[in-house]
Amino acid sequence: MSKIRILLAEDHLVVRNGIKLLLDGQANFEVVADVDNGKDAIDKITSGLAVDVVITDLSMNNMDGLQLIKEVSLNFPSIHVIVLTMLDCEQHVLKAFEYGAKGYLVKNIGSEELIFCINHIAKGGRYLSEEVTMGLINKSIAYSKMKNIEVDPIDIDLSSRELEVLELLGEGYTNLEISKKLFLSKRTVEGHRQNLIDKTKSKNTPALIKFAVLKGLIQ
């Protein structure tokens, strides 16, 4: 039985090493490369590395996960891409599948679900993690109960990193706490927060959070 050859793209070294250790422990998996950005992933594939599945985060420097999905889907359609991220907002889920992803997982899933997802997708299937699926269902239910609130669709053009910061702001984290969780400087986080306020035309952070909830960007 041939092994499923996996390329892992994840910019946090500790997380990447942990995932690699888990996958290499499976008899039918082989992590043939692990990189910290999308460009290096594309370079590995272009150089001739045989890959069946790419597992990628979304927030990475030097080509993020969404761009990586587009590049792989366009130029290497036989390779299946699975998103593994902490971002569970509807906007990113839809974009990932629109660009060609075959699976979408959040990072707090169990190892059994990750292994099942890889095997399922390697056979030609698609997969959306249970948590994301239930989140979308619950959001749909909530929308049906809020018919009196009219929301016009807008193009906010938020980056993956900005949405990551937005989710943590919605959970009540401070700039300093967010900087530690995302391995960013406090100044960079402050810049992302201000960009979010500017792009959404919010007066302040509480108004930003209210806007994000109403627009379905966070729960």
mmCIF file of C-alpha atoms in Angstrom:
data_model
loop_
_atom_site.group_PDB
_atom_site.id
_atom_site.type_symbol
_atom_site.label_atom_id
_atom_site.label_comp_id
_atom_site.label_asym_id
_atom_site.label_seq_id
_atom_site.Cartn_x
_atom_site.Cartn_y
_atom_site.Cartn_z
ATOM 1 C CA MET A 1 0.000 0.000 0.000
ATOM 2 C CA SER A 2 1.541 3.322 -1.065
ATOM 3 C CA LYS A 3 1.799 6.089 1.503
ATOM 4 C CA ILE A 4 -0.025 9.406 1.295
ATOM 5 C CA ARG A 5 2.705 11.988 0.698
ATOM 6 C CA ILE A 6 2.055 15.157 2.682
ATOM 7 C CA LEU A 7 3.533 18.641 2.467
ATOM 8 C CA LEU A 8 2.954 20.729 5.601
ATOM 9 C CA ALA A 9 2.894 24.560 5.452
ATOM 10 C CA GLU A 10 2.731 26.132 8.920
ATOM 11 C CA ASP A 11 4.621 29.210 10.126
ATOM 12 C CA HIS A 12 4.753 28.304 13.835
ATOM 13 C CA LEU A 13 7.639 25.885 14.314
ATOM 14 C CA VAL A 14 6.328 24.217 17.473
ATOM 15 C CA VAL A 15 2.925 23.603 15.892
ATOM 16 C CA ARG A 16 4.500 22.368 12.661
ATOM 17 C CA ASN A 17 6.772 19.941 14.460
ATOM 18 C CA GLY A 18 3.875 18.604 16.528
ATOM 19 C CA ILE A 19 1.710 17.970 13.462
ATOM 20 C CA LYS A 20 4.647 16.395 11.613
ATOM 21 C CA LEU A 21 5.333 14.053 14.538
ATOM 22 C CA LEU A 22 1.683 12.979 14.623
ATOM 23 C CA LEU A 23 1.443 12.363 10.878
ATOM 24 C CA ASP A 24 4.757 10.538 10.590
ATOM 25 C CA GLY A 25 3.490 8.196 13.280
ATOM 26 C CA GLN A 26 0.795 6.887 10.908
ATOM 27 C CA ALA A 27 1.736 3.858 8.836
ATOM 28 C CA ASN A 28 0.190 5.193 5.622
ATOM 29 C CA PHE A 29 1.386 8.811 5.912
ATOM 30 C CA GLU A 30 4.726 10.348 4.954
ATOM 31 C CA VAL A 31 5.521 14.037 5.511
ATOM 32 C CA VAL A 32 7.798 14.651 2.533
ATOM 33 C CA ALA A 33 8.394 18.341 3.352
ATOM 34 C CA ASP A 34 7.488 20.966 5.940
ATOM 35 C CA VAL A 35 7.812 24.715 5.313
ATOM 36 C CA ASP A 36 6.799 27.967 6.987
ATOM 37 C CA ASN A 37 5.267 29.818 4.038
ATOM 38 C CA GLY A 38 3.337 29.298 0.819
ATOM 39 C CA LYS A 39 6.140 30.285 -1.540
ATOM 40 C CA ASP A 40 8.466 27.597 -0.207
ATOM 41 C CA ALA A 41 5.639 25.084 -0.563
ATOM 42 C CA ILE A 42 5.162 25.992 -4.231
ATOM 43 C CA ASP A 43 8.927 25.896 -4.800
ATOM 44 C CA LYS A 44 9.092 22.363 -3.362
ATOM 45 C CA ILE A 45 6.282 21.138 -5.614
ATOM 46 C CA THR A 46 7.636 22.928 -8.684
ATOM 47 C CA SER A 47 11.045 21.357 -8.141
ATOM 48 C CA GLY A 48 9.462 17.948 -8.687
ATOM 49 C CA LEU A 49 8.664 16.818 -5.158
ATOM 50 C CA ALA A 50 5.893 14.209 -5.288
ATOM 51 C CA VAL A 51 2.997 15.388 -3.100
ATOM 52 C CA ASP A 52 -0.532 14.032 -2.681
ATOM 53 C CA VAL A 53 -1.850 16.350 0.034
ATOM 54 C CA VAL A 54 -0.903 19.847 1.173
ATOM 55 C CA ILE A 55 -1.920 20.861 4.693
ATOM 56 C CA THR A 56 -1.702 24.628 5.136
ATOM 57 C CA ASP A 57 -2.372 27.347 7.659
ATOM 58 C CA LEU A 58 -3.944 30.553 6.348
ATOM 59 C CA SER A 59 -1.896 33.251 8.085
ATOM 60 C CA MET A 60 1.661 33.014 6.757
ATOM 61 C CA ASN A 61 4.187 35.493 5.428
ATOM 62 C CA ASN A 62 5.608 35.284 1.906
ATOM 63 C CA MET A 63 2.376 33.902 0.320
ATOM 64 C CA ASP A 64 -0.478 33.098 2.677
ATOM 65 C CA GLY A 65 -2.645 30.012 2.700
ATOM 66 C CA LEU A 66 -5.385 31.312 0.407
ATOM 67 C CA GLN A 67 -2.886 32.243 -2.289
ATOM 68 C CA LEU A 68 -1.204 28.862 -1.872
ATOM 69 C CA ILE A 69 -4.550 27.131 -2.432
ATOM 70 C CA LYS A 70 -5.097 29.123 -5.637
ATOM 71 C CA GLU A 71 -1.617 28.331 -6.953
ATOM 72 C CA VAL A 72 -1.866 24.612 -6.221
ATOM 73 C CA SER A 73 -5.398 24.275 -7.614
ATOM 74 C CA LEU A 74 -4.467 26.105 -10.806
ATOM 75 C CA ASN A 75 -1.097 24.514 -11.522
ATOM 76 C CA PHE A 76 -1.201 21.158 -9.699
ATOM 77 C CA PRO A 77 -4.860 20.030 -9.730
ATOM 78 C CA SER A 78 -4.009 16.463 -8.708
ATOM 79 C CA ILE A 79 -2.799 17.703 -5.294
ATOM 80 C CA HIS A 80 -5.464 18.014 -2.591
ATOM 81 C CA VAL A 81 -5.251 20.983 -0.194
ATOM 82 C CA ILE A 82 -6.494 20.902 3.392
ATOM 83 C CA VAL A 83 -6.709 24.067 5.499
ATOM 84 C CA LEU A 84 -5.698 23.706 9.158
ATOM 85 C CA THR A 85 -6.167 27.044 10.939
ATOM 86 C CA MET A 86 -7.540 28.771 13.991
ATOM 87 C CA LEU A 87 -9.805 30.875 11.751
ATOM 88 C CA ASP A 88 -13.348 29.511 11.639
ATOM 89 C CA CYS A 89 -15.174 32.531 10.179
ATOM 90 C CA GLU A 90 -17.521 31.961 7.277
ATOM 91 C CA GLN A 91 -15.625 34.344 4.990
ATOM 92 C CA HIS A 92 -12.446 32.269 5.100
ATOM 93 C CA VAL A 93 -14.214 28.924 4.867
ATOM 94 C CA LEU A 94 -16.029 29.997 1.710
ATOM 95 C CA LYS A 95 -12.927 31.568 0.160
ATOM 96 C CA ALA A 96 -10.848 28.464 0.827
ATOM 97 C CA PHE A 97 -13.323 26.183 -0.942
ATOM 98 C CA GLU A 98 -13.856 28.735 -3.709
ATOM 99 C CA TYR A 99 -10.105 28.725 -4.383
ATOM 100 C CA GLY A 100 -9.981 24.937 -4.497
ATOM 101 C CA ALA A 101 -9.434 23.562 -0.987
ATOM 102 C CA LYS A 102 -10.815 20.070 -0.381
ATOM 103 C CA GLY A 103 -10.938 20.276 3.410
ATOM 104 C CA TYR A 104 -11.148 22.845 6.205
ATOM 105 C CA LEU A 105 -10.168 22.122 9.810
ATOM 106 C CA VAL A 106 -9.690 24.237 12.926
ATOM 107 C CA LYS A 107 -6.638 23.655 15.092
ATOM 108 C CA ASN A 108 -8.473 22.465 18.197
ATOM 109 C CA ILE A 109 -9.660 19.270 16.476
ATOM 110 C CA GLY A 110 -8.601 15.882 17.771
ATOM 111 C CA SER A 111 -5.924 13.815 16.069
ATOM 112 C CA GLU A 112 -8.521 11.235 14.976
ATOM 113 C CA GLU A 113 -10.456 13.841 12.988
ATOM 114 C CA LEU A 114 -7.290 15.110 11.294
ATOM 115 C CA ILE A 115 -6.254 11.581 10.292
ATOM 116 C CA PHE A 116 -9.748 10.750 9.036
ATOM 117 C CA CYS A 117 -9.862 13.984 7.018
ATOM 118 C CA ILE A 118 -6.551 13.272 5.273
ATOM 119 C CA ASN A 119 -7.535 9.719 4.388
ATOM 120 C CA HIS A 120 -10.973 10.804 3.182
ATOM 121 C CA ILE A 121 -9.651 13.596 0.991
ATOM 122 C CA ALA A 122 -6.813 11.499 -0.419
ATOM 123 C CA LYS A 123 -9.555 9.189 -1.751
ATOM 124 C CA GLY A 124 -11.239 12.108 -3.528
ATOM 125 C CA GLY A 125 -13.655 13.310 -0.862
ATOM 126 C CA ARG A 126 -14.208 16.666 0.777
ATOM 127 C CA TYR A 127 -14.361 17.500 4.461
ATOM 128 C CA LEU A 128 -15.452 20.323 6.755
ATOM 129 C CA SER A 129 -14.683 19.931 10.450
ATOM 130 C CA GLU A 130 -17.600 19.337 12.792
ATOM 131 C CA GLU A 131 -16.976 22.533 14.736
ATOM 132 C CA VAL A 132 -17.008 24.704 11.604
ATOM 133 C CA THR A 133 -20.081 22.912 10.259
ATOM 134 C CA MET A 134 -22.022 23.471 13.483
ATOM 135 C CA GLY A 135 -20.841 27.077 13.603
ATOM 136 C CA LEU A 136 -22.245 27.718 10.130
ATOM 137 C CA ILE A 137 -25.507 25.991 11.024
ATOM 138 C CA ASN A 138 -25.858 27.960 14.263
ATOM 139 C CA LYS A 139 -25.105 31.171 12.393
ATOM 140 C CA SER A 140 -27.811 30.380 9.854
ATOM 141 C CA ILE A 141 -30.273 29.743 12.663
ATOM 142 C CA ALA A 142 -29.304 33.032 14.313
ATOM 143 C CA TYR A 143 -29.746 34.909 11.041
ATOM 144 C CA SER A 144 -33.229 33.444 10.611
ATOM 145 C CA LYS A 145 -34.131 34.860 14.037
ATOM 146 C CA MET A 146 -32.799 38.305 13.171
ATOM 147 C CA LYS A 147 -34.897 39.099 10.108
ATOM 148 C CA ASN A 148 -35.551 42.551 11.486
ATOM 149 C CA ILE A 149 -31.861 43.384 11.157
ATOM 150 C CA GLU A 150 -30.927 44.144 7.569
ATOM 151 C CA VAL A 151 -27.279 43.724 6.637
ATOM 152 C CA ASP A 152 -26.045 44.934 3.277
ATOM 153 C CA PRO A 153 -23.180 42.842 1.860
ATOM 154 C CA ILE A 154 -19.932 44.800 1.628
ATOM 155 C CA ASP A 155 -16.423 44.084 0.542
ATOM 156 C CA ILE A 156 -14.233 44.861 3.539
ATOM 157 C CA ASP A 157 -11.095 43.280 2.118
ATOM 158 C CA LEU A 158 -9.686 42.024 5.412
ATOM 159 C CA SER A 159 -6.472 39.997 5.407
ATOM 160 C CA SER A 160 -6.108 36.630 7.122
ATOM 161 C CA ARG A 161 -4.006 38.203 9.859
ATOM 162 C CA GLU A 162 -6.525 41.010 10.433
ATOM 163 C CA LEU A 163 -9.326 38.486 10.833
ATOM 164 C CA GLU A 164 -7.166 36.500 13.237
ATOM 165 C CA VAL A 165 -6.654 39.645 15.342
ATOM 166 C CA LEU A 166 -10.369 40.465 15.072
ATOM 167 C CA GLU A 167 -11.379 37.070 16.443
ATOM 168 C CA LEU A 168 -9.059 37.473 19.426
ATOM 169 C CA LEU A 169 -10.329 41.009 20.061
ATOM 170 C CA GLY A 170 -13.840 39.581 20.061
ATOM 171 C CA GLU A 171 -12.747 37.110 22.732
ATOM 172 C CA GLY A 172 -11.578 39.979 24.926
ATOM 173 C CA TYR A 173 -7.816 39.702 24.529
ATOM 174 C CA THR A 174 -5.662 42.828 24.895
ATOM 175 C CA ASN A 175 -3.115 43.964 22.314
ATOM 176 C CA LEU A 176 -0.289 42.561 24.426
ATOM 177 C CA GLU A 177 -2.031 39.202 24.877
ATOM 178 C CA ILE A 178 -2.748 38.988 21.149
ATOM 179 C CA SER A 179 0.871 39.795 20.310
ATOM 180 C CA LYS A 180 2.019 36.886 22.468
ATOM 181 C CA LYS A 181 -0.518 34.446 21.036
ATOM 182 C CA LEU A 182 0.292 35.334 17.417
ATOM 183 C CA PHE A 183 4.042 35.869 17.929
ATOM 184 C CA LEU A 184 3.759 39.467 16.720
ATOM 185 C CA SER A 185 5.011 42.746 18.176
ATOM 186 C CA LYS A 186 2.539 44.822 20.198
ATOM 187 C CA ARG A 187 2.984 47.644 17.664
ATOM 188 C CA THR A 188 2.032 45.313 14.786
ATOM 189 C CA VAL A 189 -1.127 44.215 16.608
ATOM 190 C CA GLU A 190 -2.025 47.841 17.275
ATOM 191 C CA GLY A 191 -1.615 48.509 13.552
ATOM 192 C CA HIS A 192 -3.932 45.609 12.665
ATOM 193 C CA ARG A 193 -6.513 46.870 15.171
ATOM 194 C CA GLN A 194 -6.438 50.365 13.655
ATOM 195 C CA ASN A 195 -6.704 48.911 10.126
ATOM 196 C CA LEU A 196 -9.785 46.982 11.222
ATOM 197 C CA ILE A 197 -11.375 50.113 12.670
ATOM 198 C CA ASP A 198 -10.576 52.109 9.533
ATOM 199 C CA LYS A 199 -11.761 49.469 7.053
ATOM 200 C CA THR A 200 -15.048 48.904 8.877
ATOM 201 C CA LYS A 201 -15.519 52.641 9.504
ATOM 202 C CA SER A 202 -16.017 51.953 13.203
ATOM 203 C CA LYS A 203 -15.588 54.665 15.856
ATOM 204 C CA ASN A 204 -13.702 52.472 18.318
ATOM 205 C CA THR A 205 -12.999 48.867 19.279
ATOM 206 C CA PRO A 206 -16.421 48.126 20.869
ATOM 207 C CA ALA A 207 -18.095 49.430 17.701
ATOM 208 C CA LEU A 208 -15.740 47.249 15.642
ATOM 209 C CA ILE A 209 -16.733 44.135 17.600
ATOM 210 C CA LYS A 210 -20.439 44.957 17.260
ATOM 211 C CA PHE A 211 -19.993 45.449 13.517
ATOM 212 C CA ALA A 212 -18.093 42.165 13.163
ATOM 213 C CA VAL A 213 -20.814 40.201 14.979
ATOM 214 C CA LEU A 214 -23.619 41.729 12.934
ATOM 215 C CA LYS A 215 -21.784 41.050 9.674
ATOM 216 C CA GLY A 216 -21.008 37.468 10.663
ATOM 217 C CA LEU A 217 -17.236 37.952 10.753
ATOM 218 C CA ILE A 218 -17.075 36.601 14.304
ATOM 219 C CA GLN A 219 -19.508 34.841 16.581
#
